[in-house]
Amino acid sequence: MLNIPKTYRYLSIFLLCFCVGNHLISQNQATNELFEVISKLRQDTNHNFLKTLQPLQSDFSTIFSNEETAQSVFEFSNGKWVDIDKVSDKSMKPLNSSDQAIIVSANKKELIQGITNGLPEEYKILSNHIKEDVEVYGFQYLNSDGSVQKTRAAFFKVNHRWILIPQTFMAFQ
């Protein structure tokens, strides 16, 4: 066994705990913020709040691994957002106002392994295109029996704000 001084062992343990703790705090903060977004979507009329989630062109470079992909997904996304007023006002709302919402998310490593954590399976394709530190978020509305009523995905946290890229996976089909 290596003879590592106690000071270095304690310092290593401290740094490991600090890094893990910061990651958990960051994840918890993102989850809380997304619950706030969901709350606003539940009350949204005429997509007034939903439209604030439309990404800027610069957001795509933050999420995707290269400029060609970023530009391609930007163009795809714009096509979705152009028709946003044609989407039902109920699309981002639960069937009943009392229905519970849960957050689902997956990072690049999980998606590479085929783990979606509740995101639709189609989102696994993003593993080939997103940057290492990107997390893809979504939420599920649950029925009273706990079964999934509907899932909405492709929320990203970019520069301290939330954006939505509807059906992102379709940009790669």
PDB file of C-alpha atoms in Angstrom:
ATOM      1  CA  MET A   1       0.000   0.000   0.000  1.00  0.00           C
ATOM      2  CA  LEU A   2       1.212   3.497  -0.782  1.00  0.00           C
ATOM      3  CA  ASN A   3       2.444   5.563   2.092  1.00  0.00           C
ATOM      4  CA  ILE A   4       0.603   8.825   1.460  1.00  0.00           C
ATOM      5  CA  PRO A   5       0.755  11.373   4.252  1.00  0.00           C
ATOM      6  CA  LYS A   6      -2.547  11.889   6.088  1.00  0.00           C
ATOM      7  CA  THR A   7      -2.633  15.544   5.076  1.00  0.00           C
ATOM      8  CA  TYR A   8      -2.711  14.633   1.387  1.00  0.00           C
ATOM      9  CA  ARG A   9      -5.329  11.936   1.941  1.00  0.00           C
ATOM     10  CA  TYR A  10      -7.565  14.358   3.830  1.00  0.00           C
ATOM     11  CA  LEU A  11      -7.019  17.047   1.223  1.00  0.00           C
ATOM     12  CA  SER A  12      -7.898  14.589  -1.556  1.00  0.00           C
ATOM     13  CA  ILE A  13     -11.047  13.475   0.258  1.00  0.00           C
ATOM     14  CA  PHE A  14     -12.017  17.100   0.879  1.00  0.00           C
ATOM     15  CA  LEU A  15     -11.537  18.053  -2.778  1.00  0.00           C
ATOM     16  CA  LEU A  16     -13.526  15.042  -3.961  1.00  0.00           C
ATOM     17  CA  CYS A  17     -16.393  15.872  -1.579  1.00  0.00           C
ATOM     18  CA  PHE A  18     -16.253  19.526  -2.611  1.00  0.00           C
ATOM     19  CA  CYS A  19     -16.486  18.688  -6.326  1.00  0.00           C
ATOM     20  CA  VAL A  20     -19.303  16.173  -5.854  1.00  0.00           C
ATOM     21  CA  GLY A  21     -21.131  18.586  -3.549  1.00  0.00           C
ATOM     22  CA  ASN A  22     -20.870  21.438  -6.052  1.00  0.00           C
ATOM     23  CA  HIS A  23     -22.202  19.202  -8.819  1.00  0.00           C
ATOM     24  CA  LEU A  24     -25.166  18.153  -6.669  1.00  0.00           C
ATOM     25  CA  ILE A  25     -25.907  21.756  -5.700  1.00  0.00           C
ATOM     26  CA  SER A  26     -25.760  22.796  -9.350  1.00  0.00           C
ATOM     27  CA  GLN A  27     -28.080  19.930 -10.352  1.00  0.00           C
ATOM     28  CA  ASN A  28     -30.503  20.806  -7.558  1.00  0.00           C
ATOM     29  CA  GLN A  29     -30.504  24.475  -8.598  1.00  0.00           C
ATOM     30  CA  ALA A  30     -31.199  23.547 -12.222  1.00  0.00           C
ATOM     31  CA  THR A  31     -34.048  21.267 -11.142  1.00  0.00           C
ATOM     32  CA  ASN A  32     -35.595  24.007  -8.995  1.00  0.00           C
ATOM     33  CA  GLU A  33     -35.312  26.484 -11.854  1.00  0.00           C
ATOM     34  CA  LEU A  34     -36.924  24.068 -14.299  1.00  0.00           C
ATOM     35  CA  PHE A  35     -39.811  23.534 -11.857  1.00  0.00           C
ATOM     36  CA  GLU A  36     -40.296  27.321 -11.990  1.00  0.00           C
ATOM     37  CA  VAL A  37     -40.395  27.112 -15.804  1.00  0.00           C
ATOM     38  CA  ILE A  38     -42.982  24.310 -15.590  1.00  0.00           C
ATOM     39  CA  SER A  39     -45.078  26.389 -13.214  1.00  0.00           C
ATOM     40  CA  LYS A  40     -45.065  29.276 -15.689  1.00  0.00           C
ATOM     41  CA  LEU A  41     -45.910  26.935 -18.577  1.00  0.00           C
ATOM     42  CA  ARG A  42     -48.919  25.615 -16.624  1.00  0.00           C
ATOM     43  CA  GLN A  43     -50.275  29.174 -16.431  1.00  0.00           C
ATOM     44  CA  ASP A  44     -49.209  30.276 -19.906  1.00  0.00           C
ATOM     45  CA  THR A  45     -51.741  31.645 -22.378  1.00  0.00           C
ATOM     46  CA  ASN A  46     -51.159  32.171 -26.080  1.00  0.00           C
ATOM     47  CA  HIS A  47     -47.613  30.827 -25.604  1.00  0.00           C
ATOM     48  CA  ASN A  48     -46.509  34.153 -24.094  1.00  0.00           C
ATOM     49  CA  PHE A  49     -44.139  32.479 -21.645  1.00  0.00           C
ATOM     50  CA  LEU A  50     -43.233  29.607 -23.963  1.00  0.00           C
ATOM     51  CA  LYS A  51     -41.918  32.098 -26.514  1.00  0.00           C
ATOM     52  CA  THR A  52     -39.371  33.362 -23.950  1.00  0.00           C
ATOM     53  CA  LEU A  53     -37.734  29.923 -24.183  1.00  0.00           C
ATOM     54  CA  GLN A  54     -36.880  30.340 -27.866  1.00  0.00           C
ATOM     55  CA  PRO A  55     -33.120  29.968 -28.311  1.00  0.00           C
ATOM     56  CA  LEU A  56     -30.800  32.565 -29.763  1.00  0.00           C
ATOM     57  CA  GLN A  57     -28.454  31.558 -32.547  1.00  0.00           C
ATOM     58  CA  SER A  58     -25.475  31.870 -30.183  1.00  0.00           C
ATOM     59  CA  ASP A  59     -27.052  29.288 -27.829  1.00  0.00           C
ATOM     60  CA  PHE A  60     -26.508  26.500 -30.322  1.00  0.00           C
ATOM     61  CA  SER A  61     -22.716  26.922 -30.260  1.00  0.00           C
ATOM     62  CA  THR A  62     -22.825  26.486 -26.487  1.00  0.00           C
ATOM     63  CA  ILE A  63     -24.705  23.193 -26.770  1.00  0.00           C
ATOM     64  CA  PHE A  64     -23.451  21.462 -29.899  1.00  0.00           C
ATOM     65  CA  SER A  65     -19.975  20.097 -30.561  1.00  0.00           C
ATOM     66  CA  ASN A  66     -19.228  21.921 -33.802  1.00  0.00           C
ATOM     67  CA  GLU A  67     -20.439  24.940 -35.756  1.00  0.00           C
ATOM     68  CA  GLU A  68     -21.852  22.928 -38.654  1.00  0.00           C
ATOM     69  CA  THR A  69     -24.097  20.963 -36.291  1.00  0.00           C
ATOM     70  CA  ALA A  70     -24.993  24.112 -34.346  1.00  0.00           C
ATOM     71  CA  GLN A  71     -26.084  25.852 -37.553  1.00  0.00           C
ATOM     72  CA  SER A  72     -28.060  22.845 -38.750  1.00  0.00           C
ATOM     73  CA  VAL A  73     -29.964  22.518 -35.453  1.00  0.00           C
ATOM     74  CA  PHE A  74     -30.506  26.292 -35.362  1.00  0.00           C
ATOM     75  CA  GLU A  75     -32.206  26.123 -38.772  1.00  0.00           C
ATOM     76  CA  PHE A  76     -34.270  23.118 -37.696  1.00  0.00           C
ATOM     77  CA  SER A  77     -35.307  24.857 -34.482  1.00  0.00           C
ATOM     78  CA  ASN A  78     -36.303  28.039 -36.272  1.00  0.00           C
ATOM     79  CA  GLY A  79     -38.626  25.972 -38.441  1.00  0.00           C
ATOM     80  CA  LYS A  80     -40.328  24.657 -35.306  1.00  0.00           C
ATOM     81  CA  TRP A  81     -40.583  28.073 -33.639  1.00  0.00           C
ATOM     82  CA  VAL A  82     -42.078  29.732 -36.749  1.00  0.00           C
ATOM     83  CA  ASP A  83     -45.173  27.565 -36.303  1.00  0.00           C
ATOM     84  CA  ILE A  84     -45.417  27.854 -32.505  1.00  0.00           C
ATOM     85  CA  ASP A  85     -48.762  29.668 -32.657  1.00  0.00           C
ATOM     86  CA  LYS A  86     -50.252  26.651 -34.448  1.00  0.00           C
ATOM     87  CA  VAL A  87     -49.422  24.420 -31.469  1.00  0.00           C
ATOM     88  CA  SER A  88     -52.235  23.853 -28.982  1.00  0.00           C
ATOM     89  CA  ASP A  89     -52.112  26.029 -25.874  1.00  0.00           C
ATOM     90  CA  LYS A  90     -52.527  22.791 -23.884  1.00  0.00           C
ATOM     91  CA  SER A  91     -49.397  21.133 -25.288  1.00  0.00           C
ATOM     92  CA  MET A  92     -47.193  22.137 -22.345  1.00  0.00           C
ATOM     93  CA  LYS A  93     -49.879  21.683 -19.696  1.00  0.00           C
ATOM     94  CA  PRO A  94     -51.054  18.624 -17.776  1.00  0.00           C
ATOM     95  CA  LEU A  95     -54.525  17.199 -18.346  1.00  0.00           C
ATOM     96  CA  ASN A  96     -55.511  18.220 -14.806  1.00  0.00           C
ATOM     97  CA  SER A  97     -54.139  21.196 -12.889  1.00  0.00           C
ATOM     98  CA  SER A  98     -53.322  18.936  -9.933  1.00  0.00           C
ATOM     99  CA  ASP A  99     -51.199  16.481 -11.956  1.00  0.00           C
ATOM    100  CA  GLN A 100     -47.649  16.177 -10.669  1.00  0.00           C
ATOM    101  CA  ALA A 101     -44.568  16.990 -12.744  1.00  0.00           C
ATOM    102  CA  ILE A 102     -41.142  15.398 -12.408  1.00  0.00           C
ATOM    103  CA  ILE A 103     -37.838  16.445 -13.973  1.00  0.00           C
ATOM    104  CA  VAL A 104     -35.887  14.049 -16.176  1.00  0.00           C
ATOM    105  CA  SER A 105     -32.425  14.643 -17.584  1.00  0.00           C
ATOM    106  CA  ALA A 106     -29.439  12.963 -19.138  1.00  0.00           C
ATOM    107  CA  ASN A 107     -25.919  14.063 -19.959  1.00  0.00           C
ATOM    108  CA  LYS A 108     -23.723  13.085 -22.875  1.00  0.00           C
ATOM    109  CA  LYS A 109     -22.103  10.137 -21.067  1.00  0.00           C
ATOM    110  CA  GLU A 110     -25.473   8.692 -20.098  1.00  0.00           C
ATOM    111  CA  LEU A 111     -26.875   9.127 -23.602  1.00  0.00           C
ATOM    112  CA  ILE A 112     -23.799   7.394 -25.074  1.00  0.00           C
ATOM    113  CA  GLN A 113     -24.557   4.445 -22.780  1.00  0.00           C
ATOM    114  CA  GLY A 114     -28.177   4.420 -23.934  1.00  0.00           C
ATOM    115  CA  ILE A 115     -29.441   5.796 -20.610  1.00  0.00           C
ATOM    116  CA  THR A 116     -32.154   8.414 -21.061  1.00  0.00           C
ATOM    117  CA  ASN A 117     -33.461   8.638 -17.471  1.00  0.00           C
ATOM    118  CA  GLY A 118     -37.008   9.189 -18.708  1.00  0.00           C
ATOM    119  CA  LEU A 119     -36.276  11.302 -21.774  1.00  0.00           C
ATOM    120  CA  PRO A 120     -37.720   9.805 -24.959  1.00  0.00           C
ATOM    121  CA  GLU A 121     -35.411   7.161 -26.451  1.00  0.00           C
ATOM    122  CA  GLU A 122     -34.984   9.271 -29.598  1.00  0.00           C
ATOM    123  CA  TYR A 123     -32.813  11.693 -27.629  1.00  0.00           C
ATOM    124  CA  LYS A 124     -29.965   9.146 -27.448  1.00  0.00           C
ATOM    125  CA  ILE A 125     -28.840  10.444 -30.861  1.00  0.00           C
ATOM    126  CA  LEU A 126     -27.837  13.729 -29.196  1.00  0.00           C
ATOM    127  CA  SER A 127     -24.870  11.952 -27.605  1.00  0.00           C
ATOM    128  CA  ASN A 128     -23.103  12.205 -30.971  1.00  0.00           C
ATOM    129  CA  HIS A 129     -23.631  15.953 -31.216  1.00  0.00           C
ATOM    130  CA  ILE A 130     -23.653  17.705 -27.835  1.00  0.00           C
ATOM    131  CA  LYS A 131     -20.666  18.942 -25.884  1.00  0.00           C
ATOM    132  CA  GLU A 132     -19.323  16.975 -22.915  1.00  0.00           C
ATOM    133  CA  ASP A 133     -20.789  19.219 -20.209  1.00  0.00           C
ATOM    134  CA  VAL A 134     -24.284  19.555 -21.698  1.00  0.00           C
ATOM    135  CA  GLU A 135     -27.312  18.174 -19.879  1.00  0.00           C
ATOM    136  CA  VAL A 136     -30.583  17.612 -21.747  1.00  0.00           C
ATOM    137  CA  TYR A 137     -33.629  18.206 -19.546  1.00  0.00           C
ATOM    138  CA  GLY A 138     -37.276  17.411 -19.819  1.00  0.00           C
ATOM    139  CA  PHE A 139     -40.264  16.882 -17.625  1.00  0.00           C
ATOM    140  CA  GLN A 140     -43.066  14.405 -17.325  1.00  0.00           C
ATOM    141  CA  TYR A 141     -46.599  14.999 -16.138  1.00  0.00           C
ATOM    142  CA  LEU A 142     -47.848  12.023 -14.163  1.00  0.00           C
ATOM    143  CA  ASN A 143     -51.368  10.671 -13.883  1.00  0.00           C
ATOM    144  CA  SER A 144     -52.803  10.100 -10.412  1.00  0.00           C
ATOM    145  CA  ASP A 145     -51.672   6.442 -10.587  1.00  0.00           C
ATOM    146  CA  GLY A 146     -48.056   7.518 -11.253  1.00  0.00           C
ATOM    147  CA  SER A 147     -48.046   6.584 -14.927  1.00  0.00           C
ATOM    148  CA  VAL A 148     -46.594   9.036 -17.411  1.00  0.00           C
ATOM    149  CA  GLN A 149     -49.194  11.263 -19.016  1.00  0.00           C
ATOM    150  CA  LYS A 150     -46.901  13.276 -21.288  1.00  0.00           C
ATOM    151  CA  THR A 151     -43.230  14.090 -21.642  1.00  0.00           C
ATOM    152  CA  ARG A 152     -41.761  17.338 -22.885  1.00  0.00           C
ATOM    153  CA  ALA A 153     -38.048  17.432 -23.573  1.00  0.00           C
ATOM    154  CA  ALA A 154     -35.069  19.283 -24.955  1.00  0.00           C
ATOM    155  CA  PHE A 155     -34.735  22.031 -22.390  1.00  0.00           C
ATOM    156  CA  PHE A 156     -31.206  23.344 -21.993  1.00  0.00           C
ATOM    157  CA  LYS A 157     -29.685  25.735 -19.495  1.00  0.00           C
ATOM    158  CA  VAL A 158     -27.600  28.239 -21.461  1.00  0.00           C
ATOM    159  CA  ASN A 159     -25.944  31.315 -19.989  1.00  0.00           C
ATOM    160  CA  HIS A 160     -28.151  31.378 -16.873  1.00  0.00           C
ATOM    161  CA  ARG A 161     -31.435  30.997 -18.759  1.00  0.00           C
ATOM    162  CA  TRP A 162     -33.591  28.167 -20.027  1.00  0.00           C
ATOM    163  CA  ILE A 163     -34.260  27.446 -23.682  1.00  0.00           C
ATOM    164  CA  LEU A 164     -36.291  24.832 -25.509  1.00  0.00           C
ATOM    165  CA  ILE A 165     -35.339  23.173 -28.777  1.00  0.00           C
ATOM    166  CA  PRO A 166     -38.499  21.211 -29.650  1.00  0.00           C
ATOM    167  CA  GLN A 167     -37.910  17.678 -30.929  1.00  0.00           C
ATOM    168  CA  THR A 168     -34.169  18.255 -31.241  1.00  0.00           C
ATOM    169  CA  PHE A 169     -33.562  14.624 -32.190  1.00  0.00           C
ATOM    170  CA  MET A 170     -35.423  15.158 -35.480  1.00  0.00           C
ATOM    171  CA  ALA A 171     -32.670  17.528 -36.658  1.00  0.00           C
ATOM    172  CA  PHE A 172     -30.468  14.433 -37.049  1.00  0.00           C
ATOM    173  CA  GLN A 173     -32.879  12.216 -38.981  1.00  0.00           C
TER     174      GLN A 173
END
